JSON list of C-alpha atoms in Angstrom, two decimals:
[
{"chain": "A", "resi": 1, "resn": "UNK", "atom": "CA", "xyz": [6.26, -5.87, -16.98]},
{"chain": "A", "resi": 2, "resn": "UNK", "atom": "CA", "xyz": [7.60, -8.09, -14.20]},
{"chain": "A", "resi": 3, "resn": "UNK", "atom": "CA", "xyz": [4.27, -8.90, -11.77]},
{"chain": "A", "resi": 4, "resn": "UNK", "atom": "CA", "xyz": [3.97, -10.03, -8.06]},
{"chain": "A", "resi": 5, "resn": "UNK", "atom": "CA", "xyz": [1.73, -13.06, -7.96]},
{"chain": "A", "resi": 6, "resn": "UNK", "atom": "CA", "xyz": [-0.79, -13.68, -5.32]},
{"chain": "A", "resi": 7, "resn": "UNK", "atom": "CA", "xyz": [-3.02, -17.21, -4.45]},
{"chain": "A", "resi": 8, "resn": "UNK", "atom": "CA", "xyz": [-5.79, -17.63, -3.99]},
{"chain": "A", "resi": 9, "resn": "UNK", "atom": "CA", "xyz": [-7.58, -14.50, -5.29]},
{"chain": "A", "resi": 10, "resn": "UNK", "atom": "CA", "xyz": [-10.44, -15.40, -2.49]},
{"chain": "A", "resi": 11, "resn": "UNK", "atom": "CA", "xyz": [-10.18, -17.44, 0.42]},
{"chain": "A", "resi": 12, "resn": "UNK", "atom": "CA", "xyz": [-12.57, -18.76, 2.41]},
{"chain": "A", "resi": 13, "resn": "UNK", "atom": "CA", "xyz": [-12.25, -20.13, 6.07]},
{"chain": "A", "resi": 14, "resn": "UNK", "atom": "CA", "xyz": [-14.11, -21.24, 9.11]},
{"chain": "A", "resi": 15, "resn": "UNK", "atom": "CA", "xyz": [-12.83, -18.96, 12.46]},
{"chain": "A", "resi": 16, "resn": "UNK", "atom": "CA", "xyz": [-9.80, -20.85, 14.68]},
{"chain": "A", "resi": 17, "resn": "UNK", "atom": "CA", "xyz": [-8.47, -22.44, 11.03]},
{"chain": "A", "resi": 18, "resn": "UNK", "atom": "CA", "xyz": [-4.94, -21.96, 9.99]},
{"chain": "A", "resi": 19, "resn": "UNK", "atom": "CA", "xyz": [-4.58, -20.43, 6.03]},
{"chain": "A", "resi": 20, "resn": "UNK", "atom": "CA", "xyz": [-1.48, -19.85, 4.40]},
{"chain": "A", "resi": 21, "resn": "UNK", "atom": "CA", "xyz": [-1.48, -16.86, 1.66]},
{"chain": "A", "resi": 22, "resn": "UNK", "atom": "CA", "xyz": [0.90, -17.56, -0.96]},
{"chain": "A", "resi": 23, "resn": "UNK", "atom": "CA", "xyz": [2.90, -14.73, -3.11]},
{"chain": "A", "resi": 24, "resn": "UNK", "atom": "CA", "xyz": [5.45, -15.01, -6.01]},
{"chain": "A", "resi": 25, "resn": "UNK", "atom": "CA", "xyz": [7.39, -11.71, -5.59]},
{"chain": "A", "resi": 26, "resn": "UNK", "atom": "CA", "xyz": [9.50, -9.99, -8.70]},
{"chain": "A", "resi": 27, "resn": "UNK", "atom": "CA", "xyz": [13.00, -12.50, -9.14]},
{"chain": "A", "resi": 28, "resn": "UNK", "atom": "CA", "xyz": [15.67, -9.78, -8.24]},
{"chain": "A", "resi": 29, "resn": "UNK", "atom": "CA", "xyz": [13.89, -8.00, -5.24]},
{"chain": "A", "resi": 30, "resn": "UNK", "atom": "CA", "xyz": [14.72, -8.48, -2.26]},
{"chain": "A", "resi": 31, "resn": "UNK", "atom": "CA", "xyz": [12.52, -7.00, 0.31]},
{"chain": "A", "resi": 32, "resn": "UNK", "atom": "CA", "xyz": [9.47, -8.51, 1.05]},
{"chain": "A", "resi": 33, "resn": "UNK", "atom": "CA", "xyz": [5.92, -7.11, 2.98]},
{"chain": "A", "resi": 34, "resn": "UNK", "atom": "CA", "xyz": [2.38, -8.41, 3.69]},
{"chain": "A", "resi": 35, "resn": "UNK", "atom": "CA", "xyz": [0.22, -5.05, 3.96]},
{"chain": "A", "resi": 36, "resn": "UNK", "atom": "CA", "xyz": [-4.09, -5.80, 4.10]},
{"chain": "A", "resi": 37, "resn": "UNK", "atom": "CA", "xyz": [-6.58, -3.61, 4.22]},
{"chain": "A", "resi": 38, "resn": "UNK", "atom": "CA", "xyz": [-10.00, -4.74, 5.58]},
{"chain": "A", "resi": 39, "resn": "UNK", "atom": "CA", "xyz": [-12.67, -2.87, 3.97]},
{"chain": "A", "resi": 40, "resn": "UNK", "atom": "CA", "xyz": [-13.46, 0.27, 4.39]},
{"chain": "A", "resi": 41, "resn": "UNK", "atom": "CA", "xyz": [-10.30, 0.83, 6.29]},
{"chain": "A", "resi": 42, "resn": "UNK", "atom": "CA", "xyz": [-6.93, 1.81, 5.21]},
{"chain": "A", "resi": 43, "resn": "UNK", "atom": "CA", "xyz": [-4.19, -0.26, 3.76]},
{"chain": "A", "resi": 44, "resn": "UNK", "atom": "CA", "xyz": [-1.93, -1.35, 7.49]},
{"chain": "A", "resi": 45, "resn": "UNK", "atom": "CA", "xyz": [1.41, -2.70, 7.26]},
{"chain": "A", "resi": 46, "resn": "UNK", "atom": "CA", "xyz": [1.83, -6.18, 9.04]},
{"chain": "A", "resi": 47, "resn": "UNK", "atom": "CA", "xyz": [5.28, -7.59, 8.19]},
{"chain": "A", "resi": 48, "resn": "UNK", "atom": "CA", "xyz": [8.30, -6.97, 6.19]},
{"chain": "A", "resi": 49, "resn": "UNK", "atom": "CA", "xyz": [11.06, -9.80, 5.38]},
{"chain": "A", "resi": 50, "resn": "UNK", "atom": "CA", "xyz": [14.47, -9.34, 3.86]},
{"chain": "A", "resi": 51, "resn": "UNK", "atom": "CA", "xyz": [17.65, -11.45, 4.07]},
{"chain": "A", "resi": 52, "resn": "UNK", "atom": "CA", "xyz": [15.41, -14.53, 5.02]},
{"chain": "A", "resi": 53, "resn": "UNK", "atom": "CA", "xyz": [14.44, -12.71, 8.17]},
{"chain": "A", "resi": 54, "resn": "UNK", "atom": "CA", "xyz": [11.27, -10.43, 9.49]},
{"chain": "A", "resi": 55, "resn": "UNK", "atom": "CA", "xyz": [13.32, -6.40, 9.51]},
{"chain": "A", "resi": 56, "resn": "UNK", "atom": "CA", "xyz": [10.32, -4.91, 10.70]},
{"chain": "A", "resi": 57, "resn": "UNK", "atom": "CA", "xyz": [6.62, -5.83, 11.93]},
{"chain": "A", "resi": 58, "resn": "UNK", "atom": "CA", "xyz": [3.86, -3.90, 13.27]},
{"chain": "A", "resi": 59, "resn": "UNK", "atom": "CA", "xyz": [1.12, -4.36, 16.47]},
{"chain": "A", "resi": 60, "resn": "UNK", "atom": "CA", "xyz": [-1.21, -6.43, 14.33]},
{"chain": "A", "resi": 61, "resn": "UNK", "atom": "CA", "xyz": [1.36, -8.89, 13.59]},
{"chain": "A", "resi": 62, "resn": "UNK", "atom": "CA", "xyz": [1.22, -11.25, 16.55]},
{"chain": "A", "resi": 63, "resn": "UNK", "atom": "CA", "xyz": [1.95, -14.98, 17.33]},
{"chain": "A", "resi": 64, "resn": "UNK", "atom": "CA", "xyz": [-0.61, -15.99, 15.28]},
{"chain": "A", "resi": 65, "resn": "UNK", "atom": "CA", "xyz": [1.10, -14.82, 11.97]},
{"chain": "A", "resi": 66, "resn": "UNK", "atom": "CA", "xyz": [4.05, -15.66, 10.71]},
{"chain": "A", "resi": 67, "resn": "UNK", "atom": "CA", "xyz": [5.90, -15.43, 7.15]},
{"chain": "A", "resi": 68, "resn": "UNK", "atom": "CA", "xyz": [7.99, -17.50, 5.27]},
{"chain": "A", "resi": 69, "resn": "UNK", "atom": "CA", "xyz": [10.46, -17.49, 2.30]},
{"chain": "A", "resi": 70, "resn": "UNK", "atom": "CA", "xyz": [10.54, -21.54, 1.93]},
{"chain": "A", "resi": 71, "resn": "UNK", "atom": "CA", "xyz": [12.11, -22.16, -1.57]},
{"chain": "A", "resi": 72, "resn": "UNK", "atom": "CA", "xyz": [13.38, -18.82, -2.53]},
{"chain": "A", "resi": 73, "resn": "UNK", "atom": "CA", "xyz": [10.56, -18.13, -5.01]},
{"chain": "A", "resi": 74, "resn": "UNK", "atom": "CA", "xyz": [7.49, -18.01, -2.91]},
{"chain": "A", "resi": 75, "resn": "UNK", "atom": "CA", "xyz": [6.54, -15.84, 0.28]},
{"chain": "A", "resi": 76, "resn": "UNK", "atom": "CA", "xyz": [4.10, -16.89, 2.31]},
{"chain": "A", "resi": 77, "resn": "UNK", "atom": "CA", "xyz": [2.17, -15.30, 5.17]},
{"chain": "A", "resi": 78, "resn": "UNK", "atom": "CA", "xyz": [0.15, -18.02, 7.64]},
{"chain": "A", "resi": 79, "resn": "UNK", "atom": "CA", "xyz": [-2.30, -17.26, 10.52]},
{"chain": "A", "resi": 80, "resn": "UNK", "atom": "CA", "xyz": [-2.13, -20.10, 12.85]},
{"chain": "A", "resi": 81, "resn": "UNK", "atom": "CA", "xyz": [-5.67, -19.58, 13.86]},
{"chain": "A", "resi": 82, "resn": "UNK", "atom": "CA", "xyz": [-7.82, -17.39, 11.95]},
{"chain": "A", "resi": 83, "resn": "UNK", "atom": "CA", "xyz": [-10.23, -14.62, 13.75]},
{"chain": "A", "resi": 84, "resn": "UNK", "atom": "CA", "xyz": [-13.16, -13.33, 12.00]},
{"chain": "A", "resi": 85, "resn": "UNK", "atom": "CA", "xyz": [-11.55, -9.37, 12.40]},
{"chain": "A", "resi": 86, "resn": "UNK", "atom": "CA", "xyz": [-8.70, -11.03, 10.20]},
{"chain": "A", "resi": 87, "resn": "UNK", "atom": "CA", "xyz": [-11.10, -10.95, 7.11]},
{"chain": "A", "resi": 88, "resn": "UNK", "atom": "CA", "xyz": [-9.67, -8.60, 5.15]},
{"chain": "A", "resi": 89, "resn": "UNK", "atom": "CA", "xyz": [-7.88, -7.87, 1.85]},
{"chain": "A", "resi": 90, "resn": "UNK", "atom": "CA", "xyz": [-4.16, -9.11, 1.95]},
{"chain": "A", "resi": 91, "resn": "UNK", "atom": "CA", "xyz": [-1.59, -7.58, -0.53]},
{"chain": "A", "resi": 92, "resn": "UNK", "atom": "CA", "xyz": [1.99, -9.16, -0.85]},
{"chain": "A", "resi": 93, "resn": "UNK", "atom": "CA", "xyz": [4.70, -6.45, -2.02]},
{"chain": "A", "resi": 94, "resn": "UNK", "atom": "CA", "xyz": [8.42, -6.49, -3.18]},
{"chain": "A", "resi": 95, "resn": "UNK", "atom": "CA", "xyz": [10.59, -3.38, -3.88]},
{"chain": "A", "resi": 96, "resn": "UNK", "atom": "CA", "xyz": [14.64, -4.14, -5.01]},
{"chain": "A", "resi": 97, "resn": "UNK", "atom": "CA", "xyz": [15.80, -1.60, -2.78]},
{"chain": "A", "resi": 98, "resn": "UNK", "atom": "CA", "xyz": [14.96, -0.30, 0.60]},
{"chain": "A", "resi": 99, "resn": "UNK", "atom": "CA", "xyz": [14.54, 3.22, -0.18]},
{"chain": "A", "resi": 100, "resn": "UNK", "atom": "CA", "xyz": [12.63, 2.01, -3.11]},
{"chain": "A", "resi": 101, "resn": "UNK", "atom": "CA", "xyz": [9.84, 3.11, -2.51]},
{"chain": "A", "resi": 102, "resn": "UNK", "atom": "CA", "xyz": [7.57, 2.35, -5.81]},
{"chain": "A", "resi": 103, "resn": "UNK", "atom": "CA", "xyz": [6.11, -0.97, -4.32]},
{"chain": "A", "resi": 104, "resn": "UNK", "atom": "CA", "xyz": [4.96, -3.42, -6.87]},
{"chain": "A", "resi": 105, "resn": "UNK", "atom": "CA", "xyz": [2.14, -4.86, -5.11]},
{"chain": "A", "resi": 106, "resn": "UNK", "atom": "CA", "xyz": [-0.15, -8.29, -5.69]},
{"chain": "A", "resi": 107, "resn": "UNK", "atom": "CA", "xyz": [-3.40, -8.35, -6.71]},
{"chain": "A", "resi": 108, "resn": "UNK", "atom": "CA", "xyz": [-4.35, -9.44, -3.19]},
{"chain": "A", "resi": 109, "resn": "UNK", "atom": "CA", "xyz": [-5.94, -12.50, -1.66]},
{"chain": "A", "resi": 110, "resn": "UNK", "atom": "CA", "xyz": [-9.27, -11.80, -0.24]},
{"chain": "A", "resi": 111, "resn": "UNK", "atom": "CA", "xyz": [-9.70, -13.75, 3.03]},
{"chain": "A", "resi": 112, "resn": "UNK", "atom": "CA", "xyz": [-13.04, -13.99, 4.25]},
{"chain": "A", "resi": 113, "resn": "UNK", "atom": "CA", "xyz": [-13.16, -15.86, 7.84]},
{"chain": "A", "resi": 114, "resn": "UNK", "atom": "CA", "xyz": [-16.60, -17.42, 9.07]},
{"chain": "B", "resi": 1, "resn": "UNK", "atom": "CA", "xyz": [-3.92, 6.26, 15.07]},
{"chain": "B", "resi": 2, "resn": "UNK", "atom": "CA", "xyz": [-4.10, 8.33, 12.13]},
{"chain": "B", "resi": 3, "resn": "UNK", "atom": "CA", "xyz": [-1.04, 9.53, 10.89]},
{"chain": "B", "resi": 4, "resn": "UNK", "atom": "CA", "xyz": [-2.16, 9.69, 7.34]},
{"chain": "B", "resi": 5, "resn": "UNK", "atom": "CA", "xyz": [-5.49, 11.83, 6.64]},
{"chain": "B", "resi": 6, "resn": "UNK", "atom": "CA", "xyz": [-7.07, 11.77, 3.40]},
{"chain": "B", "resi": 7, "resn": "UNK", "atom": "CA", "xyz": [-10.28, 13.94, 4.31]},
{"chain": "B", "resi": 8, "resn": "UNK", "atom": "CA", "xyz": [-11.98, 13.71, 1.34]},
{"chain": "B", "resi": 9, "resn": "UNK", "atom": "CA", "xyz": [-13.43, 10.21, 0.63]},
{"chain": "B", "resi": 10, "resn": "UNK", "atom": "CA", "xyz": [-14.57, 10.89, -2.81]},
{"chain": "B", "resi": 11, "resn": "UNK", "atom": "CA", "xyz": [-14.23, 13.41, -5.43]},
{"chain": "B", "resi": 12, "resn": "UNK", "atom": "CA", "xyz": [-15.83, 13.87, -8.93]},
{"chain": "B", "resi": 13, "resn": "UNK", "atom": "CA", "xyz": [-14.51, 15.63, -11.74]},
{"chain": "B", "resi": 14, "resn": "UNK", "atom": "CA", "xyz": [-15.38, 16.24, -15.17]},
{"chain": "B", "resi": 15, "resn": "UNK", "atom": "CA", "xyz": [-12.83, 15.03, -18.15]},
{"chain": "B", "resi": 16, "resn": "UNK", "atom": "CA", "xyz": [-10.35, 17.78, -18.92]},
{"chain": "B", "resi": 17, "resn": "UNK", "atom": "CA", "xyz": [-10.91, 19.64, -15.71]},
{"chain": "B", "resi": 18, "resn": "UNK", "atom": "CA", "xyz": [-8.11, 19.35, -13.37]},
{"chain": "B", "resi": 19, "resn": "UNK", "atom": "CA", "xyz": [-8.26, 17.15, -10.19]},
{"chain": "B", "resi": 20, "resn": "UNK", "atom": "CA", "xyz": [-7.14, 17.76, -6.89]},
{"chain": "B", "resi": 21, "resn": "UNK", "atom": "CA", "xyz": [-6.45, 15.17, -3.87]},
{"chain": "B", "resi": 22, "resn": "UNK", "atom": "CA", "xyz": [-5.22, 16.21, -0.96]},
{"chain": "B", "resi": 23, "resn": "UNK", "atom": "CA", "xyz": [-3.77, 14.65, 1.94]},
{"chain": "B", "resi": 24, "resn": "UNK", "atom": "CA", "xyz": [-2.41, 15.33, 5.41]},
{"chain": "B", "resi": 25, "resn": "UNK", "atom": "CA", "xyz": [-0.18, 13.86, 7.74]},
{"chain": "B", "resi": 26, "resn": "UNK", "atom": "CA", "xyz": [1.17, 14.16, 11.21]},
{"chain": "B", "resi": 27, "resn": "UNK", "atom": "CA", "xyz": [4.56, 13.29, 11.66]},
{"chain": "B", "resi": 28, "resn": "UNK", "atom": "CA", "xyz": [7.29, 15.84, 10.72]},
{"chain": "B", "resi": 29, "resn": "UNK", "atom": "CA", "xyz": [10.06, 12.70, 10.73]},
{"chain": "B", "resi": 30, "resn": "UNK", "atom": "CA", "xyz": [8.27, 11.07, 6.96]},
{"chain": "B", "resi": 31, "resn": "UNK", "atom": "CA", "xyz": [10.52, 11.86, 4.68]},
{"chain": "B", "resi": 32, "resn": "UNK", "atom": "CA", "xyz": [9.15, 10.15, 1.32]},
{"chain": "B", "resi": 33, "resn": "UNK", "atom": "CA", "xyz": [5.60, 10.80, 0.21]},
{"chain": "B", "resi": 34, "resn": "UNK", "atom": "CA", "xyz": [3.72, 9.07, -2.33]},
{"chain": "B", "resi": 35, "resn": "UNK", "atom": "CA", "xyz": [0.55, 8.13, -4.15]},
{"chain": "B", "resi": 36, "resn": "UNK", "atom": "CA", "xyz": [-0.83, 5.11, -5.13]},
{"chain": "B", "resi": 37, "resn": "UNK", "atom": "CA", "xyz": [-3.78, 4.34, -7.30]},
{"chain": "B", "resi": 38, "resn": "UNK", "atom": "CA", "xyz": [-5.87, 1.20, -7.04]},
{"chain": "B", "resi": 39, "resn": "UNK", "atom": "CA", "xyz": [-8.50, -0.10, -9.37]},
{"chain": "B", "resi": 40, "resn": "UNK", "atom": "CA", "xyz": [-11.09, -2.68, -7.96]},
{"chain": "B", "resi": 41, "resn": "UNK", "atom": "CA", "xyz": [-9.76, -6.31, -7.87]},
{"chain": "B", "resi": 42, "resn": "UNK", "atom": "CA", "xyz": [-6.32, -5.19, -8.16]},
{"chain": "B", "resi": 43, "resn": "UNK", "atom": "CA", "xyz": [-3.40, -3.97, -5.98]},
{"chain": "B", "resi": 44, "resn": "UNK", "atom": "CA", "xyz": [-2.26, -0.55, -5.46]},
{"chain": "B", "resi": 45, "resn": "UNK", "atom": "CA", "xyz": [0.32, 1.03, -8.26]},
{"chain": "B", "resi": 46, "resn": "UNK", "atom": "CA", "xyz": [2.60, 3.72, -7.37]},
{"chain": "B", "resi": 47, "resn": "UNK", "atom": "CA", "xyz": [2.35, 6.54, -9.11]},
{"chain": "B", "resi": 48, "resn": "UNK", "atom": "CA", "xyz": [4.70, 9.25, -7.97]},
{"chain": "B", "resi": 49, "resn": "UNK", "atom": "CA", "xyz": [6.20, 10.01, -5.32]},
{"chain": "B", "resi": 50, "resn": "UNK", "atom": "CA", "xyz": [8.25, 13.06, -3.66]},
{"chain": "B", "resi": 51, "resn": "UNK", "atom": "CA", "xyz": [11.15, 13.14, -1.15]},
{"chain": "B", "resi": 52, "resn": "UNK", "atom": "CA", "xyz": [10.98, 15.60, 1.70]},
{"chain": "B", "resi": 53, "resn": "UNK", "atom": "CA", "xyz": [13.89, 18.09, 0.34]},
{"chain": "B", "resi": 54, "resn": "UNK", "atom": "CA", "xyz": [11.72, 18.61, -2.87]},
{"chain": "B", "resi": 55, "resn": "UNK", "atom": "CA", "xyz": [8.69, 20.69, -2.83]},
{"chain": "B", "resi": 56, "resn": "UNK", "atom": "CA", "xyz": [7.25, 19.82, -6.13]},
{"chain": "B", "resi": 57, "resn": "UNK", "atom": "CA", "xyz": [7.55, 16.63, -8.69]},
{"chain": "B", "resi": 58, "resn": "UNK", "atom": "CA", "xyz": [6.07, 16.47, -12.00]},
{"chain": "B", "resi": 59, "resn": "UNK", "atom": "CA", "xyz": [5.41, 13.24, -14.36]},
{"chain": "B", "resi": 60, "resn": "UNK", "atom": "CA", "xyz": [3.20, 13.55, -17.21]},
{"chain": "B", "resi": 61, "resn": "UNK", "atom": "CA", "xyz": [-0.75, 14.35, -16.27]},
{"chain": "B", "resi": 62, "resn": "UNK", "atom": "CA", "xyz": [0.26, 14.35, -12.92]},
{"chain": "B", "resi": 63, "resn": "UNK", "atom": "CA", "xyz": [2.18, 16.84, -10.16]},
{"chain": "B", "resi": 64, "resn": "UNK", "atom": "CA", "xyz": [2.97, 16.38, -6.20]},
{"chain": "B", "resi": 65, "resn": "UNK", "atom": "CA", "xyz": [2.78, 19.16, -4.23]},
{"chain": "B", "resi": 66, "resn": "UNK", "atom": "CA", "xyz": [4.70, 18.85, -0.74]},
{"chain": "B", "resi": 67, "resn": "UNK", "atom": "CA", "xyz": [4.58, 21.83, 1.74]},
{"chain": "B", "resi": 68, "resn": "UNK", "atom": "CA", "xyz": [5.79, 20.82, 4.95]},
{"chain": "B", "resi": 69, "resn": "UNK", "atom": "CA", "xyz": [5.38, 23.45, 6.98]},
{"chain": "B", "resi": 70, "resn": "UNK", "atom": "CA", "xyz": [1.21, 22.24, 6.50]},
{"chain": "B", "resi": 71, "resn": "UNK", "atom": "CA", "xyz": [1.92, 18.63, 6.64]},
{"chain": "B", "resi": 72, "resn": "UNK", "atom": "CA", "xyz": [0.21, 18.79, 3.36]},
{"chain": "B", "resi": 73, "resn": "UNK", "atom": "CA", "xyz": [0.25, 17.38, 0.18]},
{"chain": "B", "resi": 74, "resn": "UNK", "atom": "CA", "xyz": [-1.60, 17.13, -2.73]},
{"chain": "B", "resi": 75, "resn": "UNK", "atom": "CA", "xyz": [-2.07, 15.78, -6.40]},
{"chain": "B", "resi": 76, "resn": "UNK", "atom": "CA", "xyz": [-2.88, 17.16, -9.32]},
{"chain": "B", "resi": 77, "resn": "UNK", "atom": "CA", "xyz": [-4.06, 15.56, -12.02]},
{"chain": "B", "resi": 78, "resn": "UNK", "atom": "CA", "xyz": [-4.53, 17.73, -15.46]},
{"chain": "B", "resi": 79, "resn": "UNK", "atom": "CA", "xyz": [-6.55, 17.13, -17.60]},
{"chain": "B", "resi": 80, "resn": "UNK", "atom": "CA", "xyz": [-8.35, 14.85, -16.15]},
{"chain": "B", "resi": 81, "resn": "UNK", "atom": "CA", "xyz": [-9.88, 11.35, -18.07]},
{"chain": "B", "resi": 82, "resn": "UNK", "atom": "CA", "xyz": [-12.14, 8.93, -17.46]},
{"chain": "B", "resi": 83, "resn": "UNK", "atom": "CA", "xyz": [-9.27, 6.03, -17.14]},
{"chain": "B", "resi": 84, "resn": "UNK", "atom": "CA", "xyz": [-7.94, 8.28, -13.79]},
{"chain": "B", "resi": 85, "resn": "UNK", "atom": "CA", "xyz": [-11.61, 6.94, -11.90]},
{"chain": "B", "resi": 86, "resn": "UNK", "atom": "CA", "xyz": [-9.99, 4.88, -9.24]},
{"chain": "B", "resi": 87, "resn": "UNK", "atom": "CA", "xyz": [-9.21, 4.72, -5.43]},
{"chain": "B", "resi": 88, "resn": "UNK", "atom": "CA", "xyz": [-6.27, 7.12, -4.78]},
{"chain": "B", "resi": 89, "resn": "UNK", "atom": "CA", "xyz": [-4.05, 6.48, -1.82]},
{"chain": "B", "resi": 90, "resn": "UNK", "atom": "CA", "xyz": [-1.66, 8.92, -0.25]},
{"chain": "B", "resi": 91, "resn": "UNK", "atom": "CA", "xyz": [1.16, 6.93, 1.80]},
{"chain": "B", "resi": 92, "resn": "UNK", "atom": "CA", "xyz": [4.16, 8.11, 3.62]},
{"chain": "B", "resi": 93, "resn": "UNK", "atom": "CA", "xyz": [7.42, 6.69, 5.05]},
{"chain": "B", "resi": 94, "resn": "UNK", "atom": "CA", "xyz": [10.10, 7.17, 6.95]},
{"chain": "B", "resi": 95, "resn": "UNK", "atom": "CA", "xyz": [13.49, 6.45, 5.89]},
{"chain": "B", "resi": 96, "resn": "UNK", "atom": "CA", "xyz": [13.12, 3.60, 4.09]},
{"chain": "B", "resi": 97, "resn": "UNK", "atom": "CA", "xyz": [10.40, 1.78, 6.76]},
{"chain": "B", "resi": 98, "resn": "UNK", "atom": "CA", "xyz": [6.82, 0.86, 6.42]},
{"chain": "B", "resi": 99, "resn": "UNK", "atom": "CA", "xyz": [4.51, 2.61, 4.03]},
{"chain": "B", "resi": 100, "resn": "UNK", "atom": "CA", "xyz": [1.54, 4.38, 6.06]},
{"chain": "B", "resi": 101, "resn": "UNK", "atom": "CA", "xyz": [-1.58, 4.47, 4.03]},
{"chain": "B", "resi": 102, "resn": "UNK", "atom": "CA", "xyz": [-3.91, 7.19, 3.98]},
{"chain": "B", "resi": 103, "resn": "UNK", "atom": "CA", "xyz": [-8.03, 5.58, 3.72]},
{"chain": "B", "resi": 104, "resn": "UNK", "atom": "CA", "xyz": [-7.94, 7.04, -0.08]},
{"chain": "B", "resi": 105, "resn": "UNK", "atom": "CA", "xyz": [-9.83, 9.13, -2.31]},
{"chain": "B", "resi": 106, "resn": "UNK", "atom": "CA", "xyz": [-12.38, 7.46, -5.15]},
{"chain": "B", "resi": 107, "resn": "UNK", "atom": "CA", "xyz": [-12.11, 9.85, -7.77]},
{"chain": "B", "resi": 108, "resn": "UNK", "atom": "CA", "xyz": [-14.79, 9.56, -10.81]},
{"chain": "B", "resi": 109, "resn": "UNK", "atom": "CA", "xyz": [-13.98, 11.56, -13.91]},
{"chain": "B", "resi": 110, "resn": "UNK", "atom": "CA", "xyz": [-16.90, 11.79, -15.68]},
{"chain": "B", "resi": 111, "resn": "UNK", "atom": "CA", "xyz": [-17.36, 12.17, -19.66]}
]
């Protein structure tokens, strides 16, 4: 079964760094998000991407994130300068269809910030 | 800003015994509900899901309940095994946007 492929499983980083979270998304989707969840919270939406452009974002994704689709395989989500309230998990997601709702998510990077 | 209540952060159930998650939500414009289920280490995997003109969708072991005059739904889960034990998440959207998460349920079936 087709997969969405996140690295690095864990990341580790001192506070005011820049990271870059890398996902391989399913070939033939097209729409492309960045949810996290830091623990014992709920799983937030930051950022969807289609057509080589963000379609939608929410408040928590500010100037210090952005997302990228560089070589048409990968998707990446960087934070310019990493907070320690940004330690959280971060799942990459693609769905074929909007209106698809079935999300194949990552396995998620876990970003700890010190 | 909770627009997605899962009130019950854990549940136990014995195998064969039916289990039951519920979930609220606030919004009357979501119009696609859904669970997800979410083992440690790994992402969440959909699991079913139910569109706002339906009150009821069935798949195997497992039913969605969707009554919207409550802003309620549920899932059932009969019977009940021990490979179920995982993190439950309840998520809604609206027309085809963002996914809002619930904080989940950890249900443990036991033996």
């Amino acid at each position: 079964e087709p997969e969405v492929t996140q690295t690095p499983s864990h990341q580790v980083t001192q506070m005011g760094q820049e990271v870059i979270l890398r996902c391989v998304p399913i070939s033939n989707h097209l729409y492309f998000y960045w949810y996290r969840q830091i623990l014992g919270q709920k799983v937030e939406f930051l950022v969807s991407f289609y057509n080589n452009e963000i379609s939608e974002k929410s408040e928590i994704f500010d100037d210090q994130f952005s997302v990228e689709r560089p070589d048409g395989s990968n998707f990446t989500l960087k934070i310019r300068s990493t907070k320690l309230e940004d330690s959280a998990m971060y799942f990459c997601a693609s769905i074929l269809n909007r209106g698809d709702y079935g999300y194949t998510f990552g396995s998620g990077t876990r970003l700890t910030v010190v | 800003d909770q627009q997605v209540k899962q009130n019950s952060p854990s549940l136990s159930v014995q195998e064969g015994r039916i289990s039951i998650l519920n979930c609220d939500y606030t919004n009357s414009m979501f119009d696609y509900f859904l669970w997800y289920k979410k083992y440690p280490a790994e992402g969440p995997t959909f699991l079913i899901s139910i569109s706002s003109i339906k009150d009821k969708n069935e798949d195997g072991r497992f039913t969605v309940f969707l009554n919207k005059s409550a802003k309620h739904l549920s899932l059932h889960i009969v019977p009940s095994q021990p490979g179920d034990s995982a993190v439950y998440f309840c998520a809604t959207s609206n027309s085809g946007y963002a996914l809002n998460f619930g904080k989940g349920t950890s249900l443990l079936v036991t033996p």
